[in-house]
Amino acid sequence: MSNRFAPLRRRDGYLPIEDHGLIGDGRGAGLVGRDGGISWLCVPRFDSPPVFCGLLDHERGGVLRIAPTAPAHTRQYYLDDTGVLVTEFETDTGVLSVTDAFVLADGADLSGAPAGRGELVRALQVPHGDLEVELVLSARGQVDVARSAGGLRINSSACPDVTLQVGASAPLAGTRTTWRLRTGDRVYVWLRWKDQQHSLNLDLDQGGPSNAAEAAERLASTIGDWQRWSERIRYDGPQPELVRRSAITLKMLDYAEDGAIVAAPTSSLPEEIGGERNWDYRFTWIRDAAFSVYALRQLGLGAEADHFLSWVLDMVDREGEPRVLYDLDGGQPSRERIDAELAGYRGSNPVRWGNAAADQTQHDVYGEILDCAHQRVSNGYGLDPGLWQWLARLANLARERWQQPDHGIWEVRSAARPFTYSVAMCQVALERAARIADQLDLPGDRAGWEREATAIRRAILEQAWDPKQEAITEQLGSPEDGASSALDASVLALPLRQVISGAHPAMVSTTRAVVDRLGAGDGLLYRYLVDDSPDGLAGHEGAFLLCSFWLADNWTRQGRIDEAGQLYESLCARANPLGLLPEQIDPTTGAFLGNFPQAFSHVGVITSGLNLAEALRKDRAETEA
């Protein structure tokens, strides 16, 4: 997509999802629109109640907007190799630049300890011209605004535990302020927060920037911290800029306190405009995070991978029985509830907080955890004997339960069934357990695990195979016995998890069948068809981006490298000008759907790029030989 100045466009009062950029500090996150509005802000943590959520209700959700009062064309871009976002406005009388960042502690090491200050800086600059610029601040709920030594102190009934303070280097008249700015003028606005439950030990009247020079210094320090971290990224393949941006995006979703990685920083952005498929993704799914840390490690970001692996293994050691997803502290997420006060993005309701998938049965979690443990061992780490006992127990649970129904990778809200992906990940659990035991010479039923892993692979090829479609279907069992013969794009992940070779004839024909049946056009795939595979919800959804990256990976493994490369390039071209991707795409319009930005999609950018790069290197070597 072009990064040239363009007019703002709204539908039903809302900017398109793709017209936003992410900012964050590894604790909390916000989205900044091309209109200069921060319409989503969860602080001090990703899973905190949003301070501003105009993205889910443009009338009542709240926003902190800075923009010219005159009509403007706008564009956004990140400063190179940083999480610092610039929004530019071009009017008939001049240009305004607004630079946004969650500022970091001086000299912060982003690969190490928590680095956030609990502070957001917005730097305004007029390169040329003469403009009237307006700051507008509104918060959700009953709002109390009071003057303080640092600016305006704000409390809202919607976020009773959070106190905000807004300050500026120019006179701040109140929650609506207008400044006249001319060529060379600079104004700094800062937003600070203190949370009573997760206190950052901040005195809001002390420690914040007291003038423009101090705010500028903090912003410059943050830019340097990000660029030093980005120097660690190692990648030599297609779409290098987008891969680097994907790594930075995953880093912004990495909870610095303990290494948990959230699936997305938002809640309830719809998978269908006007539909009910609206979910809270501000938690850590073992599955999503396992994919993320694998991608980060492949880019040379081992510290982040090790941090998460330590966290997830601690969770297993602490509880014994793994959860599907965790809150940021490694506990049970809040129960799913519907917020009837918010209208939802473009009227898409209900708005949900919490996620009921936390109570589901999903057998793939055994494989995800054992695969994480195997990654750790393969990188030279040992395992505590007590932890190995728990991991061995998970392998045995996978052996016991792989034939039992569950709710699958897509977390259907219909009846459980023996999903092929879940069965395959039980195979991964057993195979990785056997490998770990062999590598570290640990006690366990190594031979039994290997036999069962082989049996599961055979069961997938026999019991999930539909000869009429010449494809591996979504679940084990024959249609004669009442099993579904629907196709599911998650089976494209089997070669990635080393369950079945991508070049196996069954995978080659399955790939072809998935494209034919689940193809949405232009390389996009539905993850399944609701009419064929009921999921307990009304309506439909968009094409799921990660599935298309999996398709590219399968084609790469099948030697169709040119086609894989073309598909990869087309998927990367769907990123917004900032290099950000959503969960889903509307195949008809190309518009973004679902929570944004989505870790899964950026994992696809990285891993498919790495796979293509390796295949191209091998192809060149064979040609030269």
XYZ file of C-alpha atoms in Angstrom:
625
model
C 0.000 0.000 0.000
C 1.135 3.536 -0.704
C 2.601 5.704 2.036
C 1.714 8.953 0.280
C -0.541 11.559 1.840
C -4.173 10.536 1.434
C -7.531 11.881 2.581
C -9.123 10.386 5.662
C -12.031 8.060 5.013
C -14.536 6.833 7.572
C -17.345 4.316 7.514
C -20.091 4.682 10.087
C -17.897 7.214 11.903
C -14.858 4.909 12.140
C -11.489 4.839 10.438
C -10.644 1.547 8.729
C -8.739 -0.819 11.003
C -5.774 -0.589 8.619
C -5.531 3.169 9.225
C -3.902 2.645 12.626
C -0.428 2.058 14.010
C 0.751 0.302 17.166
C 2.798 1.843 19.961
C 3.831 0.152 23.195
C 6.516 -0.507 25.792
C 6.206 -4.225 26.563
C 3.656 -3.544 29.292
C 0.777 -1.747 27.626
C -0.139 -0.700 24.116
C -2.123 1.788 22.091
C -3.352 2.342 18.549
C -2.900 5.713 16.838
C -5.141 6.508 13.890
C -4.261 8.489 10.774
C -6.539 11.176 12.196
C -4.106 11.753 15.083
C -6.383 10.042 17.594
C -5.267 7.480 20.146
C -8.532 5.584 20.078
C -7.255 2.486 21.886
C -5.033 2.569 24.961
C -4.634 -0.171 27.558
C -2.301 0.817 30.384
C -0.465 -0.053 32.468
C -0.915 -3.565 30.973
C -2.187 -5.091 27.774
C -5.110 -6.632 29.657
C -6.032 -3.507 31.642
C -9.453 -1.945 30.960
C -8.917 0.473 28.056
C -8.452 4.094 29.045
C -9.473 5.100 25.527
C -11.583 2.782 23.374
C -13.109 5.037 20.728
C -12.199 2.236 18.341
C -15.128 0.304 19.825
C -17.488 3.260 20.251
C -16.533 6.542 18.593
C -19.091 8.485 20.626
C -18.553 7.105 24.141
C -15.266 5.220 24.093
C -12.859 8.122 24.504
C -9.837 9.386 22.587
C -6.761 11.603 22.851
C -6.608 13.372 19.499
C -4.108 15.926 18.235
C -4.708 17.231 14.704
C -5.076 20.422 12.660
C -8.519 21.976 12.795
C -8.475 22.365 9.005
C -9.099 19.434 6.637
C -5.936 17.474 6.002
C -4.419 14.640 4.011
C -2.399 12.329 6.240
C 0.140 9.528 6.276
C 1.933 7.424 8.893
C 5.333 5.768 9.168
C 7.634 4.336 11.821
C 11.077 5.731 12.438
C 13.445 3.073 11.101
C 13.879 0.014 13.336
C 11.797 1.456 16.186
C 8.369 1.329 17.762
C 8.135 5.116 17.399
C 5.289 6.225 15.125
C 4.943 9.423 13.081
C 1.629 10.795 11.795
C 1.864 13.676 9.327
C -0.906 16.080 8.303
C -0.828 18.179 5.148
C -3.274 21.109 4.983
C -3.620 24.056 2.628
C -1.520 26.164 5.011
C 1.198 23.828 6.246
C 2.357 20.457 7.554
C 2.109 19.075 11.085
C 4.129 16.069 12.290
C 3.100 14.162 15.447
C 5.594 11.615 16.793
C 4.215 9.092 19.300
C 6.079 6.745 21.616
C 5.765 4.959 24.913
C 9.026 6.285 26.332
C 11.511 3.865 27.851
C 13.837 4.188 30.805
C 17.206 5.722 29.975
C 19.505 3.189 28.318
C 16.858 0.489 28.413
C 17.880 -2.997 27.347
C 14.763 -4.202 25.545
C 15.952 -7.808 25.587
C 16.214 -7.736 29.378
C 14.335 -6.138 32.271
C 11.072 -4.159 31.943
C 11.869 -0.835 30.352
C 8.694 1.269 30.368
C 8.287 4.501 32.325
C 4.500 4.506 32.385
C 4.554 7.465 30.052
C 3.528 8.366 26.504
C 5.042 11.348 24.676
C 3.446 13.064 21.682
C 5.867 15.439 19.933
C 4.345 18.060 17.618
C 6.445 19.840 14.983
C 5.601 22.175 12.107
C 8.219 21.768 9.339
C 6.636 24.640 7.424
C 3.462 26.659 7.353
C 0.963 28.115 9.775
C -1.659 25.876 11.380
C -4.271 25.829 14.105
C -3.843 22.581 16.048
C -6.360 21.149 18.485
C -5.932 18.688 21.350
C -9.104 16.864 22.378
C -9.242 14.443 25.284
C -12.260 12.420 26.333
C -12.437 9.289 28.443
C -15.090 6.664 28.881
C -17.549 6.817 31.774
C -17.966 9.479 34.429
C -14.834 11.628 34.247
C -13.287 13.832 36.920
C -10.738 16.393 35.679
C -8.664 18.455 38.104
C -5.664 20.740 37.822
C -2.392 19.462 39.298
C 1.220 20.525 39.384
C 1.937 18.351 36.341
C -1.062 19.411 34.222
C -4.519 17.797 34.255
C -5.328 14.906 36.590
C -8.019 12.623 35.149
C -10.024 9.830 36.761
C -12.729 7.820 35.023
C -15.375 5.518 36.424
C -14.618 3.057 33.590
C -11.027 2.655 34.863
C -11.340 3.285 38.603
C -7.854 1.949 39.397
C -6.023 4.163 36.899
C -5.174 7.821 37.318
C -4.026 9.747 34.243
C -2.091 12.947 34.006
C -1.820 15.029 30.853
C 0.824 17.730 30.570
C 2.241 19.881 27.777
C 5.101 22.240 27.050
C 2.536 24.798 25.818
C -0.401 26.235 27.803
C -3.035 23.552 28.398
C -6.470 25.148 28.713
C -8.272 21.904 29.512
C -9.443 18.764 27.784
C -9.940 20.798 24.609
C -7.052 23.116 23.743
C -6.127 24.995 20.577
C -2.626 26.201 19.656
C -1.458 28.355 16.756
C 1.771 26.839 15.448
C 4.156 28.149 12.778
C 7.265 26.961 10.968
C 9.803 25.554 13.417
C 7.442 25.418 16.410
C 7.575 22.338 18.635
C 5.152 21.302 21.357
C 5.407 18.230 23.553
C 2.396 16.565 25.137
C 2.799 13.772 27.655
C 0.392 11.320 29.187
C 1.371 9.496 32.373
C -0.519 6.863 34.361
C -0.582 5.281 37.754
C -2.471 2.090 38.547
C -3.425 1.225 42.113
C -3.559 -2.523 41.443
C -0.321 -2.848 39.458
C 1.433 0.192 40.861
C 4.428 1.533 39.015
C 5.306 3.524 42.161
C 4.901 6.759 40.259
C 4.272 10.137 41.749
C 2.433 11.713 38.850
C 3.554 15.185 39.882
C 7.206 14.125 40.015
C 9.458 12.390 37.511
C 7.668 13.379 34.322
C 9.143 15.726 31.715
C 8.993 19.283 33.010
C 9.732 21.028 29.733
C 10.171 20.497 26.009
C 13.905 19.784 26.244
C 13.395 16.988 28.753
C 10.588 15.432 26.716
C 12.735 15.602 23.567
C 15.599 13.912 25.402
C 13.379 11.045 26.547
C 12.013 10.563 23.059
C 15.514 10.520 21.550
C 16.662 8.007 24.166
C 13.719 5.736 23.333
C 14.531 5.867 19.631
C 18.106 4.830 20.397
C 16.976 1.974 22.644
C 14.766 0.540 19.906
C 17.463 0.830 17.269
C 20.029 -0.908 19.468
C 17.603 -3.778 20.029
C 16.839 -4.030 16.298
C 20.533 -4.481 15.515
C 20.131 -8.020 16.873
C 17.708 -9.048 14.088
C 19.383 -11.434 11.639
C 17.614 -12.037 8.344
C 18.690 -12.451 4.737
C 15.682 -13.206 2.596
C 12.677 -11.723 0.784
C 10.820 -8.701 2.182
C 13.564 -7.765 4.692
C 11.892 -4.520 5.818
C 8.572 -6.213 6.499
C 10.256 -9.087 8.338
C 12.097 -6.602 10.568
C 8.861 -4.738 11.204
C 7.159 -8.025 12.081
C 9.905 -8.772 14.624
C 9.450 -5.330 16.192
C 5.677 -5.842 16.279
C 6.077 -9.173 18.090
C 8.442 -7.438 20.492
C 5.771 -4.850 21.261
C 3.405 -7.750 22.095
C 5.998 -9.361 24.394
C 5.094 -8.720 28.042
C 8.395 -7.586 29.495
C 7.651 -8.633 33.061
C 7.788 -12.363 32.394
C 8.049 -13.095 28.642
C 4.387 -13.879 27.957
C 3.342 -12.849 24.430
C -0.201 -11.630 23.792
C -2.052 -12.766 20.676
C -3.031 -9.173 19.838
C -3.282 -5.897 21.780
C -7.004 -5.387 21.098
C -10.396 -6.827 21.913
C -13.555 -7.248 19.868
C -12.437 -5.978 16.476
C -14.848 -7.959 14.319
C -14.181 -10.890 12.026
C -17.345 -9.831 10.182
C -18.640 -6.259 10.163
C -21.896 -6.272 12.102
C -21.361 -9.844 13.293
C -20.883 -11.460 16.689
C -17.407 -12.950 16.100
C -15.655 -10.454 18.331
C -13.077 -11.720 20.838
C -10.646 -10.482 23.455
C -7.107 -11.424 22.375
C -5.099 -9.626 25.083
C -3.941 -12.892 26.653
C -1.240 -15.473 26.074
C -2.218 -18.575 24.151
C 0.444 -21.251 24.476
C -0.079 -22.060 20.788
C 0.301 -18.505 19.477
C 3.249 -17.702 21.683
C 5.031 -20.945 20.781
C 4.818 -19.998 17.100
C 6.038 -16.494 17.984
C 9.109 -17.538 19.951
C 10.127 -20.009 17.246
C 10.037 -17.165 14.727
C 11.981 -14.824 17.017
C 14.674 -17.421 17.679
C 15.128 -17.974 13.936
C 15.854 -14.237 13.631
C 18.580 -14.390 16.263
C 16.373 -13.076 19.080
C 17.144 -15.895 21.474
C 16.719 -13.864 24.661
C 13.028 -13.294 23.945
C 12.521 -16.954 23.066
C 14.283 -18.134 26.230
C 12.278 -15.696 28.348
C 8.989 -17.125 27.102
C 10.134 -20.725 27.273
C 11.145 -20.241 30.906
C 7.754 -18.699 31.615
C 5.681 -21.433 29.984
C 7.716 -24.216 31.585
C 7.314 -22.501 34.952
C 3.547 -22.540 34.365
C 3.620 -26.289 33.715
C 5.828 -26.903 36.714
C 3.556 -24.794 38.926
C 0.205 -26.258 37.897
C 0.915 -29.622 36.306
C -2.097 -29.463 33.993
C -1.612 -26.856 31.239
C -4.173 -24.216 30.386
C -5.121 -23.208 26.866
C -4.376 -19.568 27.624
C -3.134 -17.482 30.510
C -3.348 -13.938 31.721
C -0.122 -11.950 31.878
C 0.681 -13.242 35.358
C 0.237 -16.857 34.323
C -3.184 -17.187 35.933
C -6.728 -17.849 34.745
C -7.968 -15.021 32.489
C -11.007 -13.076 33.571
C -14.292 -14.729 32.672
C -15.772 -13.658 29.376
C -18.392 -10.956 29.718
C -20.343 -8.765 27.339
C -20.076 -4.982 27.591
C -23.503 -3.668 26.660
C -22.430 -0.023 26.993
C -20.182 -0.008 23.912
C -21.625 -0.084 20.404
C -18.720 -2.048 18.892
C -16.559 -1.191 15.892
C -18.977 -0.031 13.164
C -21.839 -1.467 15.194
C -20.290 -4.928 15.512
C -21.413 -6.228 18.848
C -21.186 -7.666 21.357
C -17.993 -6.163 22.757
C -16.327 -8.786 24.921
C -13.824 -8.687 27.766
C -12.198 -11.948 28.834
C -12.251 -15.114 26.758
C -14.310 -18.242 27.364
C -11.795 -20.338 25.420
C -9.876 -20.477 28.702
C -12.373 -23.114 29.835
C -12.144 -25.247 26.683
C -10.354 -28.520 26.106
C -7.678 -28.200 23.434
C -5.295 -31.133 23.181
C -2.781 -29.360 20.966
C -1.397 -27.624 24.046
C 0.589 -30.756 24.955
C 2.478 -30.608 21.687
C 3.042 -26.858 21.907
C 4.640 -27.150 25.346
C 6.774 -30.184 24.515
C 7.881 -28.467 21.317
C 8.880 -25.403 23.349
C 10.842 -27.632 25.712
C 12.534 -29.318 22.753
C 13.517 -25.922 21.338
C 15.095 -25.091 24.672
C 17.017 -28.359 24.861
C 18.149 -28.039 21.247
C 19.686 -24.687 22.137
C 21.886 -26.148 24.830
C 19.725 -25.937 27.947
C 19.079 -28.748 30.368
C 15.859 -29.540 32.228
C 15.328 -29.703 35.963
C 14.390 -33.293 36.991
C 11.158 -32.093 38.564
C 10.198 -30.208 35.434
C 10.984 -33.227 33.273
C 8.580 -35.290 35.382
C 5.817 -32.830 34.500
C 6.776 -32.813 30.830
C 6.817 -36.602 30.730
C 3.378 -36.524 32.329
C 2.155 -34.244 29.526
C 3.451 -36.729 26.966
C 1.511 -39.470 28.723
C -1.615 -37.299 28.756
C -1.230 -36.817 25.007
C -0.969 -40.608 24.627
C -4.146 -41.081 26.687
C -6.263 -38.319 25.181
C -5.415 -37.954 21.502
C -8.539 -39.830 20.409
C -10.837 -37.800 22.661
C -12.820 -34.873 21.180
C -11.765 -31.281 21.886
C -12.558 -27.785 20.602
C -9.562 -27.496 18.317
C -7.155 -24.781 17.242
C -10.039 -22.543 16.121
C -11.829 -22.849 19.486
C -15.249 -23.700 18.095
C -18.247 -23.086 20.306
C -20.073 -26.126 18.978
C -19.724 -29.744 20.058
C -16.200 -31.060 20.555
C -14.780 -33.478 17.974
C -11.436 -35.220 17.306
C -9.835 -32.458 15.264
C -6.944 -33.533 13.075
C -4.714 -30.643 14.149
C -5.180 -31.503 17.833
C -4.421 -35.169 17.143
C -1.324 -34.160 15.204
C -0.061 -32.009 18.065
C -0.426 -34.963 20.414
C 1.882 -36.768 17.997
C 4.283 -33.812 18.320
C 4.135 -34.084 22.119
C 5.124 -37.744 22.045
C 7.771 -37.374 19.365
C 9.401 -34.376 21.120
C 9.304 -36.127 24.495
C 11.144 -39.083 22.995
C 13.722 -36.760 21.441
C 14.303 -34.883 24.711
C 14.690 -38.103 26.652
C 17.206 -39.310 24.078
C 19.170 -36.054 23.946
C 19.463 -35.632 27.721
C 19.357 -39.336 28.636
C 16.310 -38.797 30.847
C 13.997 -41.469 32.268
C 10.725 -42.154 30.485
C 8.904 -44.498 28.161
C 10.917 -43.410 25.132
C 10.112 -46.458 23.016
C 6.423 -46.318 23.936
C 6.202 -42.643 23.009
C 7.840 -43.313 19.657
C 5.463 -46.199 18.920
C 2.416 -44.107 19.779
C 3.684 -41.189 17.701
C 4.000 -43.533 14.735
C 0.499 -44.878 15.375
C -0.956 -41.375 15.481
C 0.687 -40.442 12.193
C -0.793 -43.577 10.643
C -4.220 -42.770 12.106
C -4.177 -39.313 10.549
C -3.315 -40.692 7.132
C -5.971 -43.386 7.374
C -8.801 -42.077 9.557
C -8.768 -38.403 8.512
C -8.310 -39.243 4.829
C -11.254 -38.746 2.474
C -10.616 -40.616 -0.797
C -13.375 -38.709 -2.581
C -11.704 -35.351 -1.929
C -8.219 -36.871 -1.872
C -7.518 -34.858 1.231
C -6.865 -35.023 4.953
C -10.027 -33.649 6.534
C -10.691 -31.680 9.707
C -11.248 -34.685 11.986
C -10.675 -38.384 12.444
C -13.482 -40.805 11.592
C -15.505 -41.724 8.537
C -18.657 -39.947 7.307
C -20.453 -43.290 7.659
C -19.888 -42.999 11.399
C -21.122 -39.407 11.494
C -17.720 -37.715 11.300
C -17.327 -34.514 9.329
C -15.496 -34.686 6.014
C -15.056 -30.909 5.906
C -11.698 -29.429 5.025
C -9.713 -27.300 7.449
C -6.693 -25.190 6.547
C -5.035 -26.039 9.860
C -3.893 -29.330 8.320
C -1.468 -27.244 6.258
C 0.500 -26.808 9.492
C 1.269 -30.541 9.771
C 4.459 -30.339 7.681
C 5.599 -27.304 9.685
C 5.328 -29.358 12.869
C 7.123 -32.312 11.222
C 4.105 -34.598 11.526
C 3.880 -35.383 7.789
C 6.334 -34.309 5.121
C 5.140 -31.480 2.903
C 6.165 -33.579 -0.099
C 4.118 -36.602 1.014
C 1.536 -37.419 -1.693
C -1.266 -37.041 0.861
C -0.115 -33.504 1.710
C 0.332 -32.575 -1.941
C -3.246 -33.572 -2.760
C -4.561 -32.083 0.495
C -2.940 -28.766 -0.344
C -4.622 -28.801 -3.735
C -8.006 -29.643 -2.194
C -7.705 -26.906 0.447
C -7.004 -24.312 -2.239
C -9.908 -25.529 -4.342
C -12.426 -25.703 -1.505
C -11.269 -23.010 0.952
C -9.764 -20.551 -1.501
C -11.154 -17.020 -1.211
C -9.305 -15.667 -4.252
C -5.901 -14.023 -4.776
C -4.105 -16.493 -2.531
C -6.422 -15.995 0.446
C -7.895 -18.936 2.357
C -10.771 -19.389 4.748
C -9.656 -21.496 7.685
C -12.880 -23.546 7.267
C -16.332 -23.020 5.816
C -18.941 -22.413 8.483
C -21.651 -24.040 6.369
C -19.596 -27.255 6.132
C -18.130 -27.147 9.626
C -20.555 -25.458 12.068
C -18.778 -23.665 14.905
C -21.732 -22.638 17.064
C -21.759 -19.013 15.924
C -23.890 -17.010 13.552
C -22.555 -15.385 10.424
C -19.281 -15.834 8.578
C -15.750 -14.452 8.718
C -12.920 -13.206 6.539
C -9.940 -15.054 5.102
C -7.391 -16.042 7.755
C -3.955 -14.695 6.828
C -1.816 -17.256 8.630
C -3.411 -20.059 6.609
C -2.176 -18.451 3.395
C 1.348 -18.258 4.790
C 1.043 -21.965 5.617
C 0.030 -22.539 2.005
C 3.215 -20.779 0.864
C 5.218 -23.007 3.219
C 3.647 -26.147 1.760
C 4.368 -25.046 -1.785
C 7.959 -24.339 -0.768
C 8.289 -27.858 0.620
C 6.731 -29.283 -2.535
C 9.305 -27.577 -4.748
C 6.849 -25.009 -6.098
C 9.205 -22.224 -5.075
C 8.206 -19.672 -7.719
C 4.525 -20.010 -6.818
C 5.340 -19.861 -3.107
C 7.378 -16.709 -3.651
C 4.609 -15.040 -5.644
C 2.059 -15.894 -2.958
C 4.373 -14.629 -0.220
C 4.890 -11.328 -2.025
C 1.145 -10.900 -2.536
C 0.443 -11.529 1.150
C 3.141 -9.095 2.254
C 1.648 -6.489 -0.075
C -1.529 -6.628 2.021
C 0.228 -5.034 5.002
C -0.724 -1.445 5.707
C 1.872 1.281 4.985
C 3.301 0.692 8.467
C 3.934 -2.996 7.762
C 1.173 -4.195 10.086
C -1.256 -7.044 9.456
C -4.581 -8.074 10.987
C -5.939 -11.506 11.779
C -8.188 -11.643 8.714
C -8.849 -9.968 5.358
C -12.187 -9.277 3.713
C -11.683 -11.090 0.362
C -14.128 -8.795 -1.407
C -12.650 -5.431 -0.402
C -9.205 -6.238 1.003
C -10.184 -4.480 4.239
C -8.703 -5.615 7.547
C -10.832 -7.703 9.909
C -10.267 -9.065 13.388
C -7.921 -8.010 16.137
C -4.959 -5.920 15.091
C -2.066 -6.233 14.744
C -2.166 -10.019 15.028
C 0.899 -11.925 16.232
C -0.031 -14.994 14.148
C 0.043 -13.021 10.895
C 3.450 -11.519 11.642
C 4.757 -14.962 12.552
C 3.683 -15.990 9.058
C 5.667 -13.138 7.504
C 8.811 -14.233 9.353
C 8.631 -18.015 9.057
C 7.507 -18.099 5.426
C 10.247 -15.632 4.559
C 12.827 -17.795 6.315
C 11.557 -20.954 4.606
C 11.650 -19.312 1.192
C 15.131 -17.923 1.792
C 16.434 -21.379 2.713
C 14.774 -22.999 -0.299
C 16.197 -20.361 -2.635
C 19.685 -20.851 -1.215
C 19.461 -24.609 -1.755
C 18.112 -24.110 -5.254
C 20.997 -21.788 -6.146
C 23.540 -24.188 -4.662
C 22.153 -27.085 -6.691
C 22.136 -24.978 -9.858
C 25.745 -23.887 -9.337
C 26.816 -27.470 -8.594
